[in-house]
Coordinates of N, CA and C in Angstrom, one line a residue:
X5 N 17.4 -11.5 -4.0 CA 17.3 -10.2 -4.7 C 17.2 -9.1 -3.6
X6 N 17.8 -7.9 -4.0 CA 17.8 -6.8 -3.2 C 16.5 -6.0 -3.3
X7 N 15.8 -5.7 -2.2 CA 14.5 -4.9 -2.3 C 14.8 -3.5 -2.9
X8 N 13.9 -3.0 -3.7 CA 14.0 -1.6 -4.3 C 13.6 -0.5 -3.4
X9 N 12.8 -0.9 -2.4 CA 12.3 0.1 -1.4 C 11.9 -0.6 -0.1
X10 N 11.8 0.1 1.0 CA 11.3 -0.4 2.2 C 9.8 0.1 2.3
X11 N 9.1 -0.6 3.2 CA 7.7 -0.3 3.4 C 7.4 0.0 4.8
X12 N 6.8 1.2 5.1 CA 6.3 1.5 6.4 C 4.8 1.5 6.4
X13 N 4.2 1.1 7.5 CA 2.8 1.0 7.7 C 2.4 2.1 8.7
X14 N 1.5 3.0 8.3 CA 0.9 3.9 9.3 C -0.1 3.2 10.1
X15 N -0.5 3.8 11.2 CA -1.3 3.2 12.2 C -2.6 2.5 11.6
X16 N -3.3 3.2 10.7 CA -4.5 2.7 10.1 C -4.2 1.5 9.2
X17 N -3.1 1.5 8.5 CA -2.7 0.3 7.7 C -2.5 -0.9 8.6
X18 N -1.8 -0.7 9.7 CA -1.5 -1.8 10.6 C -2.8 -2.3 11.2
X19 N -3.7 -1.4 11.6 CA -5.0 -1.8 12.1 C -5.7 -2.6 11.1
X20 N -5.7 -2.2 9.9 CA -6.4 -3.0 8.8 C -5.8 -4.4 8.7
X21 N -4.5 -4.5 8.7 CA -3.9 -5.9 8.6 C -4.2 -6.7 9.8
X22 N -4.2 -6.1 11.0 CA -4.5 -6.8 12.2 C -5.9 -7.3 12.3
X23 N -6.8 -6.6 11.5 CA -8.3 -7.0 11.5 C -8.6 -8.2 10.7
X24 N -7.6 -8.6 9.8 CA -7.8 -9.7 8.9 C -7.5 -11.1 9.5
X25 N -8.0 -12.1 8.9 CA -7.6 -13.4 9.3 C -6.1 -13.7 9.0
X26 N -5.5 -14.7 9.6 CA -4.1 -14.9 9.5 C -3.7 -15.2 8.1
X27 N -4.4 -16.1 7.4 CA -4.0 -16.5 6.0 C -4.1 -15.3 5.0
X28 N -5.1 -14.5 5.1 CA -5.2 -13.3 4.3 C -4.1 -12.3 4.6
X29 N -3.8 -12.1 5.8 CA -2.7 -11.2 6.2 C -1.4 -11.7 5.7
X30 N -1.1 -13.0 5.9 CA 0.1 -13.6 5.4 C 0.3 -13.4 3.9
X31 N -0.8 -13.6 3.1 CA -0.8 -13.5 1.7 C -0.4 -12.0 1.3
X32 N -1.1 -11.1 1.9 CA -0.8 -9.7 1.7 C 0.6 -9.3 2.0
X33 N 1.2 -9.7 3.1 CA 2.6 -9.4 3.5 C 3.5 -10.1 2.5
X34 N 3.2 -11.3 2.1 CA 4.0 -12.0 1.1 C 4.0 -11.1 -0.2
X35 N 2.9 -10.7 -0.7 CA 2.8 -9.9 -1.9 C 3.5 -8.6 -1.8
X36 N 3.5 -8.0 -0.7 CA 4.2 -6.7 -0.5 C 5.7 -6.9 -0.5
X37 N 6.1 -8.0 0.1 CA 7.6 -8.3 0.0 C 8.0 -8.6 -1.4
X38 N 7.1 -9.4 -2.1 CA 7.4 -9.7 -3.5 C 7.4 -8.4 -4.4
X39 N 6.5 -7.5 -4.1 CA 6.5 -6.2 -4.9 C 7.7 -5.4 -4.7
X40 N 8.4 -5.6 -3.6 CA 9.6 -4.8 -3.3 C 10.8 -5.3 -4.2
X41 N 10.7 -6.5 -4.7 CA 11.8 -7.1 -5.5 C 11.5 -7.3 -7.0
X42 N 10.3 -7.4 -7.3 CA 9.9 -7.5 -8.7 C 9.0 -6.4 -9.2
X43 N 9.0 -6.1 -10.4 CA 8.1 -5.0 -10.9 C 6.9 -5.7 -11.5
X44 N 5.8 -5.7 -10.8 CA 4.6 -6.4 -11.2 C 3.4 -5.5 -10.9
X45 N 2.7 -5.1 -12.0 CA 1.6 -4.2 -11.8 C 0.4 -4.8 -11.1
X46 N 0.4 -6.2 -11.1 CA -0.7 -6.9 -10.4 C -0.5 -6.7 -8.9
X47 N 0.7 -6.5 -8.5 CA 1.0 -6.4 -7.0 C 1.1 -5.0 -6.5
X48 N 1.7 -4.1 -7.3 CA 1.9 -2.7 -6.9 C 1.7 -1.8 -8.1
X49 N 0.7 -0.9 -8.0 CA 0.5 -0.1 -9.2 C 0.1 1.3 -8.8
X50 N 0.3 2.3 -9.7 CA 0.0 3.6 -9.5 C -1.5 3.8 -9.8
X51 N -2.2 4.5 -8.9 CA -3.6 4.8 -9.1 C -3.9 6.2 -9.7
X52 N -3.3 7.2 -9.0 CA -3.5 8.6 -9.6 C -2.5 9.5 -8.8
X53 N -2.0 10.5 -9.5 CA -1.1 11.4 -8.8 C 0.0 10.8 -8.1
X54 N 0.0 10.9 -6.8 CA 1.1 10.3 -5.9 C 0.6 9.0 -5.2
X55 N -0.6 8.6 -5.5 CA -1.1 7.5 -4.8 C -0.9 6.1 -5.5
X56 N -0.4 5.2 -4.8 CA -0.2 3.8 -5.4 C -1.0 2.8 -4.5
X57 N -1.1 1.6 -5.0 CA -1.7 0.5 -4.2 C -1.0 -0.8 -4.3
X58 N -0.9 -1.5 -3.1 CA -0.5 -2.9 -3.1 C -1.8 -3.7 -3.3
X59 N -1.8 -4.6 -4.2 CA -3.0 -5.4 -4.5 C -2.8 -6.8 -4.2
X60 N -3.8 -7.4 -3.6 CA -3.7 -8.9 -3.4 C -5.1 -9.4 -3.7
X61 N -5.2 -10.4 -4.5 CA -6.4 -11.2 -4.7 C -6.3 -12.5 -4.0
X62 N -7.2 -12.7 -3.0 CA -7.1 -13.9 -2.2 C -8.6 -14.3 -1.8
X63 N -8.9 -15.5 -2.1 CA -10.3 -16.1 -1.8 C -11.4 -15.2 -2.4
X64 N -11.2 -14.8 -3.6 CA -12.1 -14.0 -4.4 C -12.4 -12.6 -3.8
X65 N -11.5 -12.1 -3.0 CA -11.6 -10.8 -2.5 C -10.3 -10.0 -2.9
X66 N -10.5 -8.7 -3.2 CA -9.4 -7.8 -3.5 C -9.0 -7.1 -2.2
X67 N -7.8 -7.3 -1.8 CA -7.3 -6.5 -0.6 C -6.4 -5.4 -1.2
X68 N -6.6 -4.2 -0.8 CA -5.8 -3.1 -1.3 C -5.3 -2.2 -0.1
X69 N -4.0 -2.0 -0.2 CA -3.4 -1.1 0.8 C -2.9 0.1 0.0
X70 N -3.4 1.2 0.3 CA -3.0 2.5 -0.4 C -1.6 2.9 0.2
X71 N -0.9 3.6 -0.7 CA 0.5 4.0 -0.3 C 0.9 5.2 -1.2
X72 N 2.1 5.7 -0.7 CA 2.8 6.8 -1.5 C 4.3 6.7 -1.2
X73 N 5.1 7.3 -2.1 CA 6.5 7.3 -1.9 C 7.0 8.4 -1.1
X74 N 8.0 8.1 -0.3 CA 8.8 9.1 0.5 C 10.2 9.0 0.1
X75 N 10.7 9.9 -0.7 CA 12.1 9.9 -1.2 C 12.9 11.0 -0.6
X76 N 12.4 11.6 0.6 CA 13.1 12.7 1.2 C 14.5 12.3 1.8
X77 N 14.6 11.1 2.2 CA 15.9 10.5 2.7 C 16.6 10.0 1.5
X78 N 17.8 10.6 1.3 CA 18.6 10.3 0.1 C 19.1 8.9 0.1
X79 N 19.3 8.3 1.3 CA 19.9 6.9 1.3 C 18.9 5.8 1.3
X80 N 17.6 6.1 1.5 CA 16.6 5.1 1.6 C 15.3 5.5 1.0
X81 N 14.7 4.7 0.1 CA 13.4 5.0 -0.4 C 12.4 4.2 0.3
X82 N 11.4 4.9 0.8 CA 10.3 4.3 1.6 C 9.0 4.4 0.9
X83 N 8.2 3.4 0.9 CA 6.8 3.5 0.5 C 6.0 3.4 1.8
X84 N 5.1 4.4 2.0 CA 4.4 4.5 3.2 C 2.9 4.1 2.9
X85 N 2.5 3.0 3.6 CA 1.1 2.5 3.4 C 0.2 3.3 4.4
X86 N -0.9 3.8 3.8 CA -1.8 4.7 4.6 C -3.0 3.9 5.2
X87 N -3.7 3.1 4.5 CA -4.8 2.4 4.9 C -5.2 1.3 3.9
X88 N -6.1 0.4 4.3 CA -6.5 -0.6 3.4 C -8.0 -0.8 3.4
X89 N -8.4 -1.5 2.3 CA -9.9 -1.9 2.1 C -9.9 -3.3 1.5
X90 N -11.1 -3.9 1.7 CA -11.4 -5.2 1.0 C -12.5 -4.9 0.0
X91 N -12.3 -5.4 -1.2 CA -13.3 -5.1 -2.2 C -13.7 -6.5 -2.9
X92 N -14.9 -6.6 -3.4 CA -15.2 -7.8 -4.2 C -15.1 -7.5 -5.7
X93 N -15.0 -6.2 -6.0 CA -14.8 -5.8 -7.4 C -13.4 -5.2 -7.6
X94 N -13.0 -5.0 -8.8 CA -11.7 -4.4 -9.2 C -11.7 -2.9 -9.1
X95 N -12.8 -2.2 -9.0 CA -12.9 -0.7 -9.1 C -12.5 -0.1 -7.7
X96 N -11.7 0.9 -7.7 CA -11.3 1.6 -6.5 C -12.2 2.8 -6.3
X97 N -12.8 2.9 -5.1 CA -13.6 4.1 -4.8 C -12.8 5.4 -4.8
X98 N -13.2 6.4 -5.5 CA -12.5 7.7 -5.5 C -12.3 8.2 -4.1
X99 N -13.2 8.0 -3.2 CA -13.1 8.5 -1.8 C -11.9 7.9 -1.1
X100 N -11.5 6.7 -1.4 CA -10.4 6.0 -0.8 C -9.1 6.6 -1.3
X101 N -9.0 7.0 -2.6 CA -7.9 7.6 -3.2 C -7.7 9.0 -2.5
X102 N -8.8 9.7 -2.4 CA -8.8 11.1 -1.8 C -8.3 11.0 -0.3
X103 N -8.8 9.9 0.4 CA -8.3 9.7 1.8 C -6.8 9.5 1.9
X104 N -6.3 8.7 1.0 CA -4.9 8.4 0.9 C -4.1 9.7 0.6
X105 N -4.7 10.6 -0.3 CA -4.0 11.9 -0.5 C -4.0 12.8 0.7
X106 N -5.1 12.8 1.5 CA -5.1 13.6 2.7 C -4.1 13.1 3.7
X107 N -4.0 11.8 3.8 CA -3.0 11.2 4.8 C -1.6 11.5 4.3
X108 N -1.4 11.5 3.0 CA 0.0 11.8 2.5 C 0.3 13.2 2.8
X109 N -0.6 14.1 2.6 CA -0.4 15.6 2.9 C 0.0 15.8 4.4
X110 N -0.8 15.2 5.3 CA -0.6 15.3 6.7 C 0.8 14.7 7.1
X111 N 1.1 13.6 6.5 CA 2.4 12.9 6.7 C 3.6 13.9 6.5
X112 N 3.6 14.5 5.3 CA 4.7 15.4 4.9 C 4.7 16.7 5.7
X113 N 3.5 17.2 6.1 CA 3.4 18.4 6.9 C 4.0 18.1 8.3
X114 N 3.7 16.9 8.9 CA 4.3 16.6 10.2 C 5.8 16.3 10.0
X115 N 6.2 15.7 9.0 CA 7.6 15.3 8.8 C 8.5 16.6 8.6
X116 N 7.9 17.6 7.9 CA 8.7 18.8 7.6 C 8.5 19.9 8.6
X117 N 7.8 19.7 9.7 CA 7.6 20.7 10.7 C 8.6 20.6 11.9

């Protein structure tokens, strides 16, 4: 199947993935790849405004990578992952959504300058 979008990881998202054990990281990468080809709200869902999340439940922990869409390039749609967290519950802290929104704003300011 053809992916619907590409994924780019900003430095903090890469650092988050690098900090995890190999099995958890592999499961998250697999789910992100799967989310690119299937429409599954358990894997990739909108949180608020322009912020989305990649979700992975593995070993009773919720791994979340926050992201946003960059459709400025007409030939390629990219989802940019900002940062990640590990949660034991399903609720997303508002501060993490706000952080993703700040990173998104900075990303587009830099890109458009």
